[in-house]
CSV table of C-alpha atoms in Angstrom, one decimal:
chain,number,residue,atom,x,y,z
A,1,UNK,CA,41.7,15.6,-97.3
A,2,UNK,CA,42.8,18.6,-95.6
A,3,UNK,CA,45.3,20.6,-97.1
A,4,UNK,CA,46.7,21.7,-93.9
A,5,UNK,CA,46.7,17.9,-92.6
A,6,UNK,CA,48.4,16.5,-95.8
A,7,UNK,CA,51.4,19.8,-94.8
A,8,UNK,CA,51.8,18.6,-91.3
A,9,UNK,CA,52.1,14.8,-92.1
A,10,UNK,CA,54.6,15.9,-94.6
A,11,UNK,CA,56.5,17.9,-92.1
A,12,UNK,CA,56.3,15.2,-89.3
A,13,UNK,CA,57.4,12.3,-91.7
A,14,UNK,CA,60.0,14.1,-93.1
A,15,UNK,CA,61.7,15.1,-89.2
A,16,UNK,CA,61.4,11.6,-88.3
A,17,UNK,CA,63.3,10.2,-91.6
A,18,UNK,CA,65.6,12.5,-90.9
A,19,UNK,CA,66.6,10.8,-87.4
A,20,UNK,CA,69.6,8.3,-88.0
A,21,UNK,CA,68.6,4.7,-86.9
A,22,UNK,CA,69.1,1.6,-89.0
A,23,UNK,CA,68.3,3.2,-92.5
A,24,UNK,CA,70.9,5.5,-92.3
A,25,UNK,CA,73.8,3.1,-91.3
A,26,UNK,CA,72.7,0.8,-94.2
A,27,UNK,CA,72.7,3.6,-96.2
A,28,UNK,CA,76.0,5.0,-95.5
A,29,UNK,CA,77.3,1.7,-95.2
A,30,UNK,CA,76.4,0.6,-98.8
A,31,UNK,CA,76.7,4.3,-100.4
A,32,UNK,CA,80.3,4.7,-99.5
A,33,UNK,CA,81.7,1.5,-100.8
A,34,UNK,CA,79.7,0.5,-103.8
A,35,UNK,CA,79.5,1.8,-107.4
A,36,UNK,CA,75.8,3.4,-106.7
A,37,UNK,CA,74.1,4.8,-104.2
A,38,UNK,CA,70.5,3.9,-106.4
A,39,UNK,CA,70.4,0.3,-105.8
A,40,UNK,CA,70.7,0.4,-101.5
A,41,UNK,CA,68.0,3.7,-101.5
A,42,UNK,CA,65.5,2.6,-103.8
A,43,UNK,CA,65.9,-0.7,-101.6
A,44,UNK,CA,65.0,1.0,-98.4
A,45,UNK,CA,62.2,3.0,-100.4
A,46,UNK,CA,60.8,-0.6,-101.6
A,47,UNK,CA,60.2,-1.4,-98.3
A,48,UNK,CA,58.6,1.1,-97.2
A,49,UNK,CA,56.0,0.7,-100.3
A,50,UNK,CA,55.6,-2.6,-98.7
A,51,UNK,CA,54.8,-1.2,-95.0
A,52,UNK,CA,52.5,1.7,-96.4
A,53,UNK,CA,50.5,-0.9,-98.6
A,54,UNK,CA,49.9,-3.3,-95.5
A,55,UNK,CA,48.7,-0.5,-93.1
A,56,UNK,CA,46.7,1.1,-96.5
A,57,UNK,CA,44.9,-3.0,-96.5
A,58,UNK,CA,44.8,-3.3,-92.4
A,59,UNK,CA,47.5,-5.9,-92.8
A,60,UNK,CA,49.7,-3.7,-90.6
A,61,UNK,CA,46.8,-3.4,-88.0
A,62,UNK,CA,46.0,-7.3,-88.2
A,63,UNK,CA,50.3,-7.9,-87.1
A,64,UNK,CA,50.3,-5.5,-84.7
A,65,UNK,CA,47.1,-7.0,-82.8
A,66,UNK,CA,48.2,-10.6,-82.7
A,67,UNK,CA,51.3,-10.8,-80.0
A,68,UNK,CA,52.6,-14.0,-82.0
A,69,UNK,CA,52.9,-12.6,-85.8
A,70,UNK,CA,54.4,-9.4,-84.4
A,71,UNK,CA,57.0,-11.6,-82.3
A,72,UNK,CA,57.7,-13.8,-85.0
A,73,UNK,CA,57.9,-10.3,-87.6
A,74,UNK,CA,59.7,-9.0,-84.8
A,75,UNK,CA,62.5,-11.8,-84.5
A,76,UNK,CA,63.2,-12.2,-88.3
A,77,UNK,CA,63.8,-8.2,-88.9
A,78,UNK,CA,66.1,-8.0,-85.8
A,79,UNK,CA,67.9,-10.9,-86.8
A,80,UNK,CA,68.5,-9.9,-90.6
A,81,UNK,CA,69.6,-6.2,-89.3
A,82,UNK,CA,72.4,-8.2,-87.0
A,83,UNK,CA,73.2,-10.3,-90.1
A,84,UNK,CA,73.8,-7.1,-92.1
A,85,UNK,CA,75.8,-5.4,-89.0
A,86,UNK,CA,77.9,-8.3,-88.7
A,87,UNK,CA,78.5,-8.6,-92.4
A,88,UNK,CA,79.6,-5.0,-92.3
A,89,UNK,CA,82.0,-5.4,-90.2
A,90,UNK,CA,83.4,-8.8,-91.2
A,91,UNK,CA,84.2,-7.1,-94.8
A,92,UNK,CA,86.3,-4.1,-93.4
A,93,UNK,CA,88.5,-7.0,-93.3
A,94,UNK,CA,90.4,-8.5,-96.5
A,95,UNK,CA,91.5,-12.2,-96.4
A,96,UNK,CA,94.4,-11.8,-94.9
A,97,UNK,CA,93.5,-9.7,-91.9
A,98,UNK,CA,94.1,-6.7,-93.4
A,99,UNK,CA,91.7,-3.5,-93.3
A,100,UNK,CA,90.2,-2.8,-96.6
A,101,UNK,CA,91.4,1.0,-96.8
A,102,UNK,CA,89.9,1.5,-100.4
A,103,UNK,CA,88.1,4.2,-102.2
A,104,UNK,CA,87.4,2.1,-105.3
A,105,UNK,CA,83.4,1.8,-104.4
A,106,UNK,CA,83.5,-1.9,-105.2
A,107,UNK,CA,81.9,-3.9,-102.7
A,108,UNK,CA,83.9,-6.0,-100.6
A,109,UNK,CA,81.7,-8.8,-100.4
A,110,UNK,CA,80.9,-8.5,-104.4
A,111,UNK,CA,77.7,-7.8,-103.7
A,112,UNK,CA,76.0,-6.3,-107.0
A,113,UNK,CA,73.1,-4.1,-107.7
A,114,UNK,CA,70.1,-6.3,-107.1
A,115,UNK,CA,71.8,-7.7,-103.6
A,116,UNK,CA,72.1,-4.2,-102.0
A,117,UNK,CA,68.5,-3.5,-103.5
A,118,UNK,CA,67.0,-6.5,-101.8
A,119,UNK,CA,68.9,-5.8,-98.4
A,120,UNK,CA,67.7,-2.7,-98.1
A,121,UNK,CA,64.4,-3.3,-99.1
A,122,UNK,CA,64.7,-6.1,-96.0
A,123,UNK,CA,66.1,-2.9,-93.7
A,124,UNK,CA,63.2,-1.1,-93.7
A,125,UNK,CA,60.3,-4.0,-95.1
A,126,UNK,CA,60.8,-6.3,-91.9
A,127,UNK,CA,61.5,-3.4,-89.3
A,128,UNK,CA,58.2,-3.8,-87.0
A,129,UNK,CA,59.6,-0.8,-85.5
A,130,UNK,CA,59.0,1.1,-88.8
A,131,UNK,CA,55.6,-0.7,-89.3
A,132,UNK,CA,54.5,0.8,-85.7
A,133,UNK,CA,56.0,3.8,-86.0
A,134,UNK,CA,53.3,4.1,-89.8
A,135,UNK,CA,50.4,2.1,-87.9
A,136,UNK,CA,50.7,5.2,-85.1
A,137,UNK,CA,51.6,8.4,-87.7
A,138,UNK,CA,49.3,7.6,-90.6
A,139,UNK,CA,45.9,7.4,-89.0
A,140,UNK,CA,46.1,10.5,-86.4
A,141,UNK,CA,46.2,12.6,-90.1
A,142,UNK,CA,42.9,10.9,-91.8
A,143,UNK,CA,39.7,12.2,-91.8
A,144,UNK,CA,36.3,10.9,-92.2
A,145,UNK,CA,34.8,12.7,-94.7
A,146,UNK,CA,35.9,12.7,-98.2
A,147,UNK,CA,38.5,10.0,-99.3
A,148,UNK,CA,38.0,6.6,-98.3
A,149,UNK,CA,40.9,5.7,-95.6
A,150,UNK,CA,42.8,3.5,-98.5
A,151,UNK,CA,43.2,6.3,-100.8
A,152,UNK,CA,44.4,8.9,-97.7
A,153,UNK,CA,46.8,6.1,-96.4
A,154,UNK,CA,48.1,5.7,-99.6
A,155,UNK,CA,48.2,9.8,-100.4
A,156,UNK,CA,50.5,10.1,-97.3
A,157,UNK,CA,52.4,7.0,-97.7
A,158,UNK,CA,53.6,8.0,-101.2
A,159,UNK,CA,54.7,11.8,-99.5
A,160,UNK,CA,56.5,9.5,-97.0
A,161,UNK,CA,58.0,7.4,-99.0
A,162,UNK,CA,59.3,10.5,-101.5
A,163,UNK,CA,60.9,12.3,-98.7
A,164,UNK,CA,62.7,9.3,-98.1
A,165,UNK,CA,64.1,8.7,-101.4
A,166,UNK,CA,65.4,12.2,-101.6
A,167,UNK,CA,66.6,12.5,-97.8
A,168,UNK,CA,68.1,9.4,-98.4
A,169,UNK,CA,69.9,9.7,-101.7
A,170,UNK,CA,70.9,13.0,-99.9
A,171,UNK,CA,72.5,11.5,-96.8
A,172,UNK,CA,74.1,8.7,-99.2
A,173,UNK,CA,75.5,11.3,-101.8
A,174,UNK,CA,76.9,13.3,-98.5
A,175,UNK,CA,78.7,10.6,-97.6
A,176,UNK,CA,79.8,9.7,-100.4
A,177,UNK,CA,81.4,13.1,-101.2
A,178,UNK,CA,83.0,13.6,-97.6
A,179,UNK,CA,84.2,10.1,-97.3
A,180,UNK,CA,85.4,9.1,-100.9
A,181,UNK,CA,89.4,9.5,-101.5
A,182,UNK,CA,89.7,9.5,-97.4
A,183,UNK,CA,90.1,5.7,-97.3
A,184,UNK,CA,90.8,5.4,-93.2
A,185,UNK,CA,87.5,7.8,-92.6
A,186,UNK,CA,85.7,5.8,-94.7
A,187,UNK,CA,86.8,2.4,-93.1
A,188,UNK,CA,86.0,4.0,-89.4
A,189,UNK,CA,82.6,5.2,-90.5
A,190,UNK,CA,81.1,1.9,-92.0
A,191,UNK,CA,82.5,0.1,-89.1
A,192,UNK,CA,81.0,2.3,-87.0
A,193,UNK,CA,77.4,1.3,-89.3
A,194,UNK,CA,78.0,-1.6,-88.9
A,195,UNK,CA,78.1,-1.2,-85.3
A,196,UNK,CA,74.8,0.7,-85.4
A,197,UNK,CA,73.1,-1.8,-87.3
A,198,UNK,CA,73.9,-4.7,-84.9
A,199,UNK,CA,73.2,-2.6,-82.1
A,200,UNK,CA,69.9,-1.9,-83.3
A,201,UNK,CA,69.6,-5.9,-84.5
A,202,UNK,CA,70.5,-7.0,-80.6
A,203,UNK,CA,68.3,-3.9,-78.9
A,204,UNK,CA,65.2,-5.4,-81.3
A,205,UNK,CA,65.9,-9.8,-80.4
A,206,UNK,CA,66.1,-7.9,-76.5
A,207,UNK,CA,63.3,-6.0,-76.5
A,208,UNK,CA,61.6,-9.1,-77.8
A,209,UNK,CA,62.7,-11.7,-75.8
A,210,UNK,CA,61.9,-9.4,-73.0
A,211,UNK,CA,58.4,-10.4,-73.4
């Protein structure tokens, strides 16, 4: 491979990761009120180790071709990002009513490590927006000679998926930092994640249904 292609891809990966969307708010979301930001980042990195490996195999190509699969695909992610928005928002609210103004970093719904690891790994794995979006940026930086297309795919898929560890354990850390021990900030910012994510969740069963 081409040095100069491998720099570009880097480059280009790294400025769309670092566009909010539905990472982000689950991200932030998580980050700020539970114990570690590891378990909700290395979720969303998981994910996309999924994504890269399918378009590395031509699954990604085989979904993308058949109108039904990528419906079905489609359906599922945008309902399980709606699920998580909604959860969100239902646990800024304690039993009684009562906004949960807390800096503690305990998880409202007790959710533990493993949980926010296999959301987040469900945030970006099931997004066919982010499977598109690697079906589209992946191939337009492989070339013929050399490598076999396998072994470039999976090249630029691991530099993907390392910016998004570190842009996303920076964002979550950020967070973290700014919002911890401000309890009412904290509060209006996951709601406001929470919003984003079922946003995003109704704009995907929408832009489906659509069809």
């Amino acid at each position: 491979m081409e040095a100069t292609l491998v720099l570009q891809f880097a480059v280009t990966a790294a400025l769309l990761t670092l566009v909010p969307g539905a990472d982000w708010a689950y991200v932030i979301s998580t980050g700020t009120r539970s114990r570690s930001v590891v378990p909700p980042v290395l979720g969303l990195a998981s994910g996309y180790v999924v994504l890269v490996a399918a378009v590395a195999v031509g699954v990604g190509a085989l979904v993308s071709s058949h109108p039904d699969v990528l419906t079905v695909v489609t359906l599922v992610g945008a309902c399980y990002i709606t699920y998580l928005g909604v959860s969100t928002l239902r646990n800024l609210r304690g039993a009684d009513g009562t906004l949960l103004l807390t800096d503690e970093g305990s998880p409202a719904d007790g959710n533990d490590g493993l949980r926010l690891y296999l959301r987040g790994m469900g945030v970006s794995g099931i997004n066919p927006k982010a499977m598109l979006m690697l079906l589209v940026l992946l191939p337009q930086y492989l070339t013929p000679d050399g490598w076999s297309s396998t072994a470039q795919t999976g090249l630029l898929g691991s530099i993907f998926i390392l910016e998004v560890v570190v842009i996303y354990f920076g964002v979550a850390l950020f967070a973290r930092s700014l919002l911890l021990g401000r309890p009412r900030l904290n509060t209006a910012v996951t709601g406001v994640s929470g919003v984003l994510l079922t946003g995003f969740g109704i704009w995907l069963l929408l832009d489906v249904l659509a069809f």
